[in-house]
Amino acid sequence: MTKITFIDAAGQSRTVDAEDGSTVMETALKNAVPGIEAECGGACACATCHVYVEESWVEKLPKAESMEEDMLDFAFDVRPSSRLSCQIKVGPALDGLIVTTPEKQG
Amino acid sequence: MSEIIKTDVVIVGAGPTGLFAVFELGLLDIKAHLIDILPKPGGQCAELYPEKPIYDIPGFPMVTGQGLVDNLMQQIEPFGPTFHYNEMVEGLEVLGTPEAPAFRVRTDGGKVFETKAVVVAAGGGSFQPKRPPVATIEAYENSSVFYAVRKMEDFRDRTVLIVGGGDSALDWTLNLHPIAKRIILMHRRDDFRAAPHSVNAMRELVASKQMDLLIGQIAGLKGEDGQLSAVSVKTADGVVDVACDRMLPFFGLTMKLGPIADWGLNLHEQLVPVDTEKFETNAPGIFAIGDINTYPGKLKLILSGFHEAALAAQKVHRYVYPEKKLLFQYTTSSTNLQKKLGVS
Ligand SMILES: Cc1cc2nc3c(=O)[nH]c(=O)nc-3n(C[C@H](O)[C@H](O)[C@H](O)COP(=O)(O)OP(=O)(O)OC[C@H]3O[C@@H](n4cnc5c(N)ncnc54)[C@H](O)[C@@H]3O)c2cc1C
Ligand code: FES
């Protein structure tokens, strides 16, 4: 099983099992991880699944496509490590991934 | 006060459910006015995913969000619904009795309706601009911070900070440039989603120093008594203060329940409970269909909204035509229905 760690804005960390083939956003919802709203259900249409990927992982993930970059314009406090978690596909290569949820989703 | 519009039914929300309700009501000779805060029909389908495919509309193996809306608009055309766009339904007042209900409906644009029934097809709530999560922003709203341009004059001779990278941000940059004292466009990256010709026009203005382009994000607001004096901006080189007295942030739309919460309807987790026979709320004559309602087993699907519209229409008929009996008819074979559809 691929393990993903979510750290919330207050610093509390939760490590959960993620199903390969699902997305990081779906993993969060399935495990009731707070801080991710995903209003649009993963259609890359709302930017309320915004996360910061831990520094060491930024380069390891496949780059955001232009649709995701465009949607990130609707998020707040966007940083170089910002991603939309519904666009990150889970696979064995992501085992150990750490993401932080922002203080507020748009 | 403007003239009162009298009608059989007011439909709050022109999403797919509200649109199809026009059809089901129309077959029963009930005229509808639809009100939506968006400038166009289609609700979520048109606003959030116009180009995405939908695979679970019965009879359509695949249709896009906008394609479905276009088809619905064509389907309801024979019934001549009246649309009121860019208007938010604010007030809903009960005038009649539970047996013979009547309502007064008010919009933020000052329109007033008197109607025998209200169909709330408000989906996830009204689409409203996203508010940047910076402290104290509310204190500046509608005096220095605006989410839309209602009157261009509000920006004459002002230093305007426009935030965003889409068409709204670029269009207002270009439209306000001639009358503003100075325009500063700010975006988080030097890459714009807006139409290429407006991006080019903006770049020319920047190159000839007629406006400023700043790459950064809002970090805080400065000013007093609702009058903005500067915006703190996080840039690659740290936080800087940008002097301005107007700000226009364009961060897209989000759905908020809005005024529906004040209409005396029972609410359960931001949804309106209804029965599953007539989809009527706790207030006789007020119906709730589509994503806004809840009942045991509810699925937030377009097809559920369609079904609910058909059943609610039956009860609306009892209020609008209390003396008439309803005959069940098929559109395939009833010449009466076909006449209404303009096909016989
Ligand atoms: C990305 C995405 C993909 C989806 N895919 C599917 C799918 O494949 N199949 C499916 O069946 N469903 C899908 N859905 C869900 C589907 O879009 C909704 O079920 C549907 O839009 C609900 O329709 P509605 O008319 O009830 O509400 P909405 O579409 O939400 O429309 C409600 C309208 O009411 C307006 N409104 C609300 N309050 C007020 C007010 N006070 N004054 C004025 N106007 C107001 C709003 O502005 C809005 O335009 C999807 C949703 C999303 C976001
Ligand atoms: S869930 Fe809406 S963009 Fe990711």
Coordinates of C-alpha atoms and ligand atoms in Angstrom, one line a residue:
Chain A
M1 CA 0.0 0.0 0.0
T2 CA 1.1 3.5 -0.8
K3 CA 1.3 5.7 2.3
I4 CA 0.5 9.4 2.1
T5 CA 1.0 11.9 5.0
F6 CA -1.2 15.0 5.2
I7 CA -0.1 17.8 7.6
D8 CA -2.8 20.4 8.4
A9 CA -2.1 24.1 8.7
A10 CA -1.9 23.7 12.5
G11 CA 0.9 21.1 12.0
Q12 CA -1.1 18.0 12.9
S13 CA 0.0 15.0 10.7
R14 CA -2.1 12.1 9.5
T15 CA -0.6 9.2 7.5
V16 CA -3.1 7.1 5.6
D17 CA -3.1 4.3 3.1
A18 CA -3.8 5.4 -0.5
E19 CA -5.2 3.2 -3.2
D20 CA -3.1 3.1 -6.4
G21 CA -5.0 4.6 -9.3
S22 CA -7.0 7.0 -7.1
T23 CA -5.9 10.6 -6.5
V24 CA -4.4 12.3 -3.5
M25 CA -7.7 14.3 -3.1
E26 CA -9.8 11.2 -3.1
T27 CA -7.4 9.7 -0.5
A28 CA -8.0 12.7 1.7
L29 CA -11.8 12.5 1.4
K30 CA -11.9 8.8 1.9
N31 CA -9.9 9.1 5.1
A32 CA -11.8 12.2 6.4
V33 CA -8.6 14.2 6.3
P34 CA -9.6 17.8 7.0
G35 CA -8.5 20.8 5.0
I36 CA -9.5 19.6 1.5
E37 CA -12.9 20.6 0.2
A38 CA -12.9 19.4 -3.4
E39 CA -16.1 21.2 -4.3
C40 CA -16.0 20.0 -7.9
G41 CA -15.3 16.4 -7.1
G42 CA -11.9 16.3 -8.9
A43 CA -12.8 17.9 -12.2
C44 CA -10.0 20.5 -11.9
A45 CA -12.8 23.1 -11.8
C46 CA -12.7 24.6 -8.3
A47 CA -9.2 24.8 -6.8
T48 CA -10.5 23.8 -3.3
C49 CA -8.2 20.8 -3.1
H50 CA -5.0 22.9 -3.0
V51 CA -2.0 21.4 -1.2
Y52 CA 1.6 22.2 -0.7
V53 CA 3.9 19.3 -1.7
E54 CA 6.9 18.8 0.6
E55 CA 10.0 20.3 -0.9
S56 CA 11.8 17.0 -1.6
W57 CA 8.7 15.7 -3.6
V58 CA 8.2 18.7 -5.8
E59 CA 10.6 17.4 -8.5
K60 CA 9.5 13.8 -8.2
L61 CA 5.9 14.4 -9.1
P62 CA 4.9 14.6 -12.8
K63 CA 4.6 18.3 -13.6
A64 CA 1.2 20.1 -13.4
E65 CA -0.5 20.3 -16.8
S66 CA -1.6 23.7 -18.0
M67 CA -5.2 23.1 -16.9
E68 CA -4.0 22.6 -13.4
E69 CA -1.8 25.7 -13.5
D70 CA -4.7 27.7 -14.8
M71 CA -6.9 26.5 -12.0
L72 CA -4.3 27.2 -9.4
D73 CA -4.9 30.9 -10.3
F74 CA -8.1 30.6 -8.3
A75 CA -6.3 29.3 -5.2
F76 CA -4.8 31.6 -2.6
D77 CA -1.3 31.8 -1.3
V78 CA 0.0 29.8 -4.2
R79 CA 3.7 28.7 -3.8
P80 CA 6.1 26.9 -6.1
S81 CA 5.2 23.7 -4.2
S82 CA 1.4 24.2 -4.8
R83 CA -0.6 21.5 -6.5
L84 CA -4.2 20.6 -6.9
S85 CA -4.5 17.2 -5.1
C86 CA -7.2 15.9 -7.4
Q87 CA -4.6 16.0 -10.3
I88 CA -2.0 13.9 -8.5
K89 CA -2.5 10.2 -9.3
V90 CA -1.5 7.7 -6.6
G91 CA 1.0 5.0 -7.5
P92 CA 3.8 3.1 -5.8
A93 CA 6.2 5.9 -6.7
L94 CA 4.3 8.2 -4.4
D95 CA 4.9 6.0 -1.3
G96 CA 5.9 8.3 1.5
L97 CA 4.5 11.5 -0.1
I98 CA 4.0 14.4 2.3
V99 CA 1.6 17.2 1.6
T100 CA 0.5 20.2 3.7
T101 CA -3.0 21.6 3.5
P102 CA -3.4 25.4 3.4
E103 CA -5.0 27.5 6.1
K104 CA -8.0 28.1 3.9
Q105 CA -9.3 26.7 0.6
G106 CA -10.5 29.4 -1.7
Chain B
M1 CA -40.6 50.6 -6.7
S2 CA -40.6 48.9 -10.0
E3 CA -43.7 47.4 -11.5
I4 CA -44.7 44.1 -9.9
I5 CA -44.3 41.1 -12.3
K6 CA -47.3 38.7 -11.8
T7 CA -46.7 35.0 -12.7
D8 CA -47.7 31.4 -11.9
V9 CA -44.3 30.3 -10.8
V10 CA -40.9 31.8 -10.0
I11 CA -38.0 29.4 -10.4
V12 CA -35.0 30.3 -8.4
G13 CA -31.9 29.1 -10.3
A14 CA -31.5 28.4 -14.0
G15 CA -29.3 25.3 -13.7
P16 CA -30.3 22.1 -15.5
T17 CA -33.0 21.4 -12.9
G18 CA -34.6 24.8 -13.1
L19 CA -34.5 24.7 -16.9
F20 CA -36.2 21.3 -17.1
A21 CA -38.8 22.4 -14.6
V22 CA -39.9 25.0 -17.2
F23 CA -40.7 22.0 -19.5
E24 CA -42.7 20.0 -17.0
L25 CA -44.6 23.1 -15.9
G26 CA -45.1 24.2 -19.4
L27 CA -46.8 20.9 -20.3
L28 CA -49.3 21.7 -17.6
D29 CA -49.9 25.3 -18.9
I30 CA -47.9 26.9 -16.1
K31 CA -45.8 29.9 -17.0
A32 CA -42.5 30.5 -15.3
H33 CA -40.0 33.2 -14.7
L34 CA -36.4 32.1 -13.9
I35 CA -34.0 34.1 -11.9
D36 CA -30.3 33.5 -11.7
I37 CA -27.4 35.5 -10.4
L38 CA -25.2 34.2 -13.3
P39 CA -25.3 36.0 -16.7
K40 CA -26.3 32.8 -18.5
P41 CA -28.3 29.6 -18.1
G42 CA -26.9 26.2 -17.0
G43 CA -25.8 26.5 -13.4
Q44 CA -22.9 24.3 -12.6
C45 CA -22.9 22.6 -16.0
A46 CA -22.3 25.9 -17.8
E47 CA -20.1 27.6 -15.2
L48 CA -17.9 24.8 -13.8
Y49 CA -17.6 22.3 -16.6
P50 CA -19.0 23.4 -20.0
E51 CA -16.5 21.3 -22.0
K52 CA -16.4 18.2 -19.8
P53 CA -18.4 15.1 -20.9
I54 CA -21.3 13.8 -18.9
Y55 CA -22.0 10.1 -19.4
D56 CA -25.1 9.5 -17.3
I57 CA -27.9 11.5 -18.9
P58 CA -30.4 8.9 -20.0
G59 CA -30.5 8.7 -23.7
F60 CA -27.3 10.6 -24.2
P61 CA -24.2 8.3 -24.2
M62 CA -22.2 11.5 -24.0
V63 CA -23.0 15.1 -23.8
T64 CA -20.9 18.1 -22.6
G65 CA -22.0 20.4 -19.8
Q66 CA -22.7 23.2 -22.3
G67 CA -24.2 20.8 -24.8
L68 CA -26.8 19.6 -22.3
V69 CA -27.7 23.2 -21.4
D70 CA -28.1 24.1 -25.1
N71 CA -30.4 21.2 -25.6
L72 CA -32.4 22.1 -22.6
M73 CA -32.8 25.6 -23.8
Q74 CA -34.0 24.3 -27.2
Q75 CA -36.4 21.9 -25.5
I76 CA -38.1 24.6 -23.3
E77 CA -38.3 27.2 -26.0
P78 CA -41.9 26.5 -26.9
F79 CA -42.9 27.5 -23.4
G80 CA -41.4 31.0 -23.7
P81 CA -40.0 31.3 -20.2
T82 CA -38.7 34.7 -19.1
F83 CA -35.1 34.8 -17.8
H84 CA -33.8 37.3 -15.4
Y85 CA -30.0 37.0 -15.3
N86 CA -27.5 38.8 -13.1
E87 CA -30.1 39.0 -10.3
M88 CA -30.0 37.3 -7.0
V89 CA -33.3 36.4 -5.3
E90 CA -33.0 38.0 -1.9
G91 CA -36.4 38.1 -0.3
L92 CA -39.3 35.6 -0.2
E93 CA -42.4 36.7 1.6
V94 CA -45.5 34.6 2.1
L95 CA -48.7 36.4 1.1
G96 CA -51.4 33.7 0.9
T97 CA -52.6 30.8 3.0
P98 CA -51.4 27.2 3.0
E99 CA -54.4 26.3 0.9
A100 CA -54.0 29.1 -1.6
P101 CA -50.4 30.2 -1.3
A102 CA -49.0 33.3 -2.8
F103 CA -45.6 34.8 -2.5
R104 CA -43.7 38.0 -3.1
V105 CA -40.2 37.5 -4.4
R106 CA -37.6 40.3 -4.5
T107 CA -34.2 40.4 -6.2
D108 CA -31.2 42.4 -5.4
G109 CA -31.7 44.3 -8.6
G110 CA -35.0 45.6 -7.3
K111 CA -37.4 43.4 -9.3
V112 CA -40.5 42.3 -7.5
F113 CA -42.6 39.3 -8.5
E114 CA -46.0 38.0 -7.2
T115 CA -46.4 34.3 -7.8
K116 CA -48.6 31.4 -6.8
A117 CA -45.7 29.0 -6.2
V118 CA -41.9 29.1 -5.9
V119 CA -39.6 26.4 -7.2
V120 CA -36.2 26.6 -5.5
A121 CA -33.7 25.0 -7.9
A122 CA -30.7 26.7 -6.4
G123 CA -28.2 23.9 -6.6
G124 CA -25.3 24.4 -4.4
G125 CA -26.4 28.0 -3.8
S126 CA -25.8 31.1 -5.8
F127 CA -22.5 31.6 -7.5
Q128 CA -20.6 34.4 -5.8
P129 CA -17.1 35.8 -6.3
K130 CA -14.4 34.2 -4.2
R131 CA -13.1 36.5 -1.5
P132 CA -9.3 36.5 -1.0
P133 CA -8.7 35.2 2.5
V134 CA -7.0 38.3 3.9
A135 CA -7.9 39.8 7.2
T136 CA -10.1 42.9 7.2
I137 CA -11.1 42.6 3.5
E138 CA -14.8 42.8 4.4
A139 CA -14.3 46.3 5.8
Y140 CA -13.3 47.5 2.4
E141 CA -15.9 45.7 0.3
N142 CA -18.2 48.0 -1.8
S143 CA -16.2 51.1 -0.8
S144 CA -12.7 50.2 -2.1
V145 CA -12.8 46.5 -2.9
F146 CA -15.2 45.4 -5.6
Y147 CA -15.7 41.9 -7.2
A148 CA -17.4 43.3 -10.2
V149 CA -17.6 46.6 -12.0
R150 CA -21.1 47.9 -11.8
K151 CA -20.3 51.5 -12.5
M152 CA -17.2 52.4 -14.4
E153 CA -17.3 55.9 -12.8
D154 CA -16.4 54.4 -9.4
F155 CA -12.9 53.9 -10.9
R156 CA -12.4 57.3 -12.6
D157 CA -9.1 58.9 -11.6
R158 CA -8.4 56.1 -9.2
T159 CA -5.3 53.9 -8.8
V160 CA -6.8 50.5 -9.4
L161 CA -5.1 47.2 -8.5
I162 CA -6.7 44.5 -10.6
V163 CA -5.8 40.9 -9.4
G164 CA -6.1 37.8 -11.6
G165 CA -5.1 36.3 -14.9
G166 CA -8.3 35.4 -16.7
D167 CA -10.6 37.3 -19.0
S168 CA -12.3 39.4 -16.3
A169 CA -9.0 40.7 -15.0
L170 CA -7.7 41.5 -18.5
D171 CA -10.9 42.9 -19.9
W172 CA -11.3 45.3 -17.0
T173 CA -7.6 46.2 -17.2
L174 CA -8.2 47.3 -20.8
N175 CA -11.6 48.9 -20.2
L176 CA -10.7 50.9 -17.1
H177 CA -7.3 52.0 -18.3
P178 CA -8.6 55.0 -20.2
I179 CA -10.4 56.5 -17.2
A180 CA -8.4 55.3 -14.2
K181 CA -5.4 57.3 -12.9
R182 CA -3.3 54.3 -13.1
I183 CA -3.9 50.5 -13.5
I184 CA -1.8 47.9 -11.8
L185 CA -2.4 44.4 -12.9
M186 CA -1.2 41.8 -10.5
H187 CA -1.1 38.0 -11.1
R188 CA 0.7 35.2 -9.4
R189 CA 2.7 34.2 -12.5
D190 CA 3.7 35.8 -15.7
D191 CA 1.3 33.7 -17.7
F192 CA -2.3 34.5 -18.4
R193 CA -5.4 32.4 -19.2
A194 CA -7.1 35.3 -20.8
A195 CA -7.7 35.6 -24.6
P196 CA -4.3 36.2 -26.3
H197 CA -5.4 39.4 -28.0
S198 CA -6.2 41.0 -24.6
V199 CA -3.0 39.7 -23.1
N200 CA -1.1 41.3 -26.1
A201 CA -2.9 44.6 -25.6
M202 CA -2.0 44.6 -21.9
R203 CA 1.6 43.9 -22.7
E204 CA 1.8 46.8 -25.1
L205 CA 0.4 49.1 -22.4
V206 CA 3.0 47.9 -20.0
A207 CA 5.8 48.2 -22.5
S208 CA 4.8 51.9 -23.2
K209 CA 4.6 52.4 -19.4
Q210 CA 1.0 53.3 -19.5
M211 CA 0.2 50.7 -16.8
D212 CA 2.1 48.4 -14.4
L213 CA 2.2 44.7 -14.3
L214 CA 3.2 43.0 -11.0
I215 CA 3.9 39.4 -10.3
G216 CA 2.8 38.6 -6.8
Q217 CA 0.0 37.8 -4.4
I218 CA -2.2 39.7 -1.9
A219 CA -0.7 39.5 1.6
G220 CA -2.7 42.2 3.4
L221 CA -4.6 45.5 3.1
K222 CA -3.9 48.9 4.5
G223 CA -6.2 51.8 5.0
E224 CA -8.8 53.3 7.3
D225 CA -12.6 53.5 7.5
G226 CA -13.1 51.3 4.4
Q227 CA -10.8 53.5 2.3
L228 CA -8.0 51.4 0.9
S229 CA -4.6 53.2 0.8
A230 CA -2.2 50.3 -0.1
V231 CA -2.1 46.5 -0.7
S232 CA 0.8 44.5 0.7
V233 CA 2.0 42.2 -2.0
K234 CA 4.1 39.1 -1.6
T235 CA 6.6 39.1 -4.5
A236 CA 9.6 37.1 -5.3
D237 CA 11.7 39.8 -3.6
G238 CA 9.7 39.9 -0.4
V239 CA 6.6 41.9 0.7
V240 CA 6.1 45.3 -0.8
D241 CA 3.3 47.9 -0.4
V242 CA 1.5 48.9 -3.5
A243 CA -0.3 52.2 -3.1
C244 CA -3.9 52.1 -4.6
D245 CA -7.4 53.2 -3.6
R246 CA -9.4 50.6 -5.5
M247 CA -8.9 46.8 -5.7
L248 CA -10.7 44.4 -8.1
P249 CA -9.9 40.8 -7.2
F250 CA -11.0 38.1 -9.8
F251 CA -10.6 34.7 -8.3
G252 CA -13.5 33.0 -9.9
L253 CA -16.8 31.9 -8.3
T254 CA -17.8 29.7 -5.5
M255 CA -21.3 28.5 -4.5
K256 CA -22.8 30.0 -1.3
L257 CA -26.3 29.1 0.1
G258 CA -26.9 32.9 0.4
P259 CA -30.3 34.4 1.2
I260 CA -32.2 31.0 1.0
A261 CA -31.3 30.6 4.6
D262 CA -33.6 33.5 5.5
W263 CA -36.8 32.3 3.8
G264 CA -38.2 30.4 6.7
L265 CA -37.5 27.0 5.2
N266 CA -36.2 24.1 7.2
L267 CA -32.6 23.5 6.5
H268 CA -30.5 20.4 7.1
E269 CA -26.7 20.9 6.5
Q270 CA -27.3 23.7 4.1
L271 CA -29.9 21.7 2.2
V272 CA -33.7 22.0 2.1
P273 CA -35.6 18.9 3.2
V274 CA -38.6 17.9 1.0
D275 CA -41.0 15.0 0.7
T276 CA -40.5 12.6 -2.2
E277 CA -44.0 12.8 -3.6
K278 CA -44.3 16.5 -4.4
F279 CA -40.8 17.8 -3.5
E280 CA -42.5 20.5 -1.4
T281 CA -40.7 22.1 1.5
N282 CA -42.1 22.8 5.0
A283 CA -43.8 25.9 3.5
P284 CA -46.8 24.9 1.3
G285 CA -46.3 26.3 -2.2
I286 CA -42.5 26.4 -2.0
F287 CA -40.8 23.5 -3.7
A288 CA -37.1 22.5 -3.8
I289 CA -35.7 20.4 -6.6
G290 CA -32.2 19.4 -7.7
D291 CA -29.0 19.7 -5.7
I292 CA -30.5 22.1 -3.2
N293 CA -32.9 19.5 -1.7
T294 CA -32.4 16.5 0.6
Y295 CA -34.5 13.4 1.4
P296 CA -33.6 9.8 2.3
G297 CA -31.6 8.4 -0.6
K298 CA -31.0 11.6 -2.4
L299 CA -28.4 11.5 -5.2
K300 CA -27.0 14.8 -6.4
L301 CA -27.4 13.9 -10.1
I302 CA -28.9 15.8 -12.9
L303 CA -31.3 13.0 -13.6
S304 CA -32.7 13.2 -10.1
G305 CA -33.4 16.8 -10.6
F306 CA -35.3 16.1 -13.8
H307 CA -37.5 13.5 -12.0
E308 CA -38.1 15.9 -9.1
A309 CA -39.1 18.6 -11.5
A310 CA -41.8 16.4 -13.1
L311 CA -43.3 15.4 -9.8
A312 CA -43.2 18.9 -8.3
A313 CA -45.0 20.3 -11.4
Q314 CA -48.0 18.1 -10.6
K315 CA -48.5 19.7 -7.2
V316 CA -47.8 23.2 -8.5
H317 CA -50.7 22.6 -11.0
R318 CA -53.0 22.1 -8.0
Y319 CA -52.1 25.6 -6.7
V320 CA -52.2 27.3 -10.0
Y321 CA -55.4 25.7 -11.3
P322 CA -57.2 24.5 -8.2
E323 CA -60.4 23.8 -10.1
K324 CA -58.8 21.8 -12.9
K325 CA -58.2 18.0 -12.9
L326 CA -54.9 16.8 -14.3
L327 CA -55.0 14.1 -16.9
F328 CA -52.0 12.0 -17.4
Q329 CA -50.8 12.2 -21.0
Y330 CA -47.8 11.2 -23.1
T331 CA -46.0 13.7 -25.3
T332 CA -45.8 10.9 -28.0
S333 CA -49.6 10.6 -28.4
S334 CA -51.4 13.6 -26.9
T335 CA -52.3 16.1 -29.5
N336 CA -53.0 18.5 -26.7
L337 CA -49.4 18.3 -25.4
Q338 CA -48.1 18.4 -29.0
K339 CA -49.9 21.6 -29.6
K340 CA -48.2 23.2 -26.6
L341 CA -44.9 21.9 -27.9
G342 CA -45.7 23.5 -31.3
V343 CA -45.3 20.2 -33.2
S344 CA -48.8 19.2 -34.1
Ligands
LIG1 C1 -17.3 19.1 -12.3 C2 -18.7 18.5 -12.1 C3 -19.0 17.3 -12.8 C4 -20.3 16.8 -12.7 N1 -20.7 15.7 -13.4 C5 -21.9 15.2 -13.3 C6 -22.3 14.1 -14.1 O1 -21.5 13.5 -14.8 N2 -23.6 13.6 -14.0 C7 -24.5 14.2 -13.2 O2 -25.7 13.8 -13.1 N3 -24.2 15.3 -12.4 C8 -22.9 15.8 -12.5 N4 -22.5 16.9 -11.7 C9 -23.5 17.5 -10.8 C10 -24.5 18.3 -11.6 O3 -23.9 19.4 -12.3 C11 -25.5 18.9 -10.6 O4 -26.3 17.9 -10.0 C12 -26.5 19.9 -11.3 O5 -25.8 21.0 -11.8 C13 -27.5 20.3 -10.3 O6 -28.4 21.2 -11.0 P1 -29.3 22.3 -10.3 O7 -30.1 22.9 -11.4 O8 -30.0 21.6 -9.2 O9 -28.3 23.3 -9.6 P2 -27.1 24.2 -10.2 O10 -26.5 23.6 -11.5 O11 -26.2 24.3 -9.1 O12 -27.8 25.6 -10.6 C14 -28.3 26.4 -9.6 C15 -28.4 27.8 -10.0 O13 -29.1 28.6 -9.1 C16 -28.5 29.8 -8.9 N5 -28.9 30.4 -7.7 C17 -28.8 29.8 -6.4 N6 -29.3 30.6 -5.5 C18 -29.8 31.7 -6.1 C19 -30.4 32.9 -5.7 N7 -30.7 33.2 -4.4 N8 -30.7 33.9 -6.6 C20 -30.4 33.7 -7.9 N9 -29.8 32.5 -8.4 C21 -29.5 31.6 -7.5 C22 -27.0 29.6 -9.1 O14 -26.3 30.7 -9.4 C23 -27.0 28.4 -10.1 O15 -26.8 29.0 -11.4 C24 -21.3 17.4 -11.8 C25 -20.9 18.6 -11.1 C26 -19.6 19.1 -11.2 C27 -19.2 20.3 -10.5
FES2 S1 -11.3 19.0 -6.6 FE1 -11.9 20.7 -7.7 S2 -10.0 21.3 -8.6 FE2 -9.5 19.6 -7.4

